[in-house]
Amino acid sequence: MLYKKIACIGLLIVLTGIWADAQKLPEKKEILAKMTLANDYFMKKWPDTGKEIVTNKTRPSNIWTRAVYYEGLMDLYKTDRQPRYYDYAVDWGEKHHWGMRSGTKTRNADDQCCGQTYIDLYLIDKKPERIHDIKISIDSMVASRKIDDWNWIDALQMAMPVFAKLGVIYSDNAYFEKMYQIYQFSKTQHGGNGLYNPKDHLWWRDKDFVPPYKEPNGKDCYWSRGNGWVVAALVRVLDIMPKNAPHRDEYQQMYLDMMRALVPIQRPDGFWNVSLLDPTNYGGKELSGTALFTYGMAWGINKGLLDRKIYSPIITKAWNAMVTDCVHPDGKLGYVQGTGKEPKDGQPVTYDSIPDFEDYGLGCFLLAGSELCKLK
């Protein structure tokens, strides 16, 4: 079992070369410079925040991919309070009338992801229209008996923080309870016995990857970015939930278990493979999953949940790998896997490849960098 392999975590770190290869984490100003460069590239490319996104079809720009970018932008704004970041986010919300792709009746987590930024902007300037539609959507889910909505693990990141934010704003445990019910169904029931493997402390992306499905090397398929979404969901929920909120302890234990499981499978170059346990299946460098794991580990150090001596070298190696190998001179990000749900999707993943959506990879990168800035 993977979990047993990390019992002697210090020894494993030595064996995997993390201590030996430890590099120095750049100063905050250097981290911020890379974030600014990458974000400026994107803002210049997308001056119109309401412009539709055209790939294989046309989509509105309040879908999940762009919403993840704005999560990162809001964290960048908290790190570096440039008014243009706030204005860019507000303009996005206004262009979409603070609404969701499928309207207030949607239960789709991908549609609801934009609500994370809408709520953050509401907390800065409490204009009721900023929170109106997302609250209606979530309230309808809280009032219903349905709990099987999140049948893919990406959904945890897209929706759980919205429930948590509303629970905090309105001091209403009903949001926390409903969030837990849907989360628990995903964890223990989807795909037969749930999408979470308590032996390896990692998640299958959806029912298509629950055993007997195997990777070419015979291992289970744990998709890097999918598990990164779960890490981000846990971090963003734990970061705002009250200490006495229901089920907080379980989320924290899940977070800690996943952090320990990720340590021995980091690549020597600092990245994590697209398929976490099979480097032969479209193996190679990949930014989005690596950035999300870096974000989660840096947050844990900042909150005193993770041992700095163990995890600081890991995230230092990961960040230095991303800024050295992924960030182009103009700020474009390479090695970002395109959308999909498994290793073969969005390939090839190279320094020069451009994913079908450039926004969510940047969002993940900004989340990681913003949390690293707090370390310094």
CSV table of C-alpha atoms in Angstrom, one decimal, residues 13 18-19 22 25 297-316 371-376:
chain,number,residue,atom,x,y,z
A,13,ILE,CA,12.9,12.1,1.6
A,18,ILE,CA,14.8,15.8,-1.8
A,19,TRP,CA,17.1,16.8,0.9
A,22,ALA,CA,17.0,21.1,-2.0
A,25,LEU,CA,13.1,29.3,-2.3
A,297,MET,CA,1.7,22.1,1.0
A,298,ALA,CA,2.6,25.8,1.3
A,299,TRP,CA,-0.8,26.5,3.0
A,300,GLY,CA,-0.2,23.6,5.4
A,301,ILE,CA,3.2,25.0,6.4
A,302,ASN,CA,1.7,28.4,6.9
A,303,LYS,CA,-1.1,27.0,9.1
A,304,GLY,CA,1.3,24.9,11.2
A,305,LEU,CA,-0.2,21.7,10.0
A,306,LEU,CA,2.8,20.4,8.1
A,307,ASP,CA,6.5,20.1,9.2
A,308,ARG,CA,8.4,22.9,7.5
A,309,LYS,CA,11.6,20.8,7.5
A,310,ILE,CA,9.9,18.1,5.5
A,311,TYR,CA,7.7,20.0,3.1
A,312,SER,CA,9.7,23.2,2.4
A,313,PRO,CA,12.3,21.4,0.3
A,314,ILE,CA,9.5,19.7,-1.7
A,315,ILE,CA,7.6,22.9,-2.5
A,316,THR,CA,10.9,24.8,-3.2
A,371,GLU,CA,0.7,31.0,-0.7
A,372,LEU,CA,4.5,30.8,-1.1
A,373,CYS,CA,4.8,34.5,-0.7
A,374,LYS,CA,3.4,34.1,2.8
A,375,LEU,CA,6.3,31.8,3.7
A,376,LYS,CA,8.7,34.6,3.2
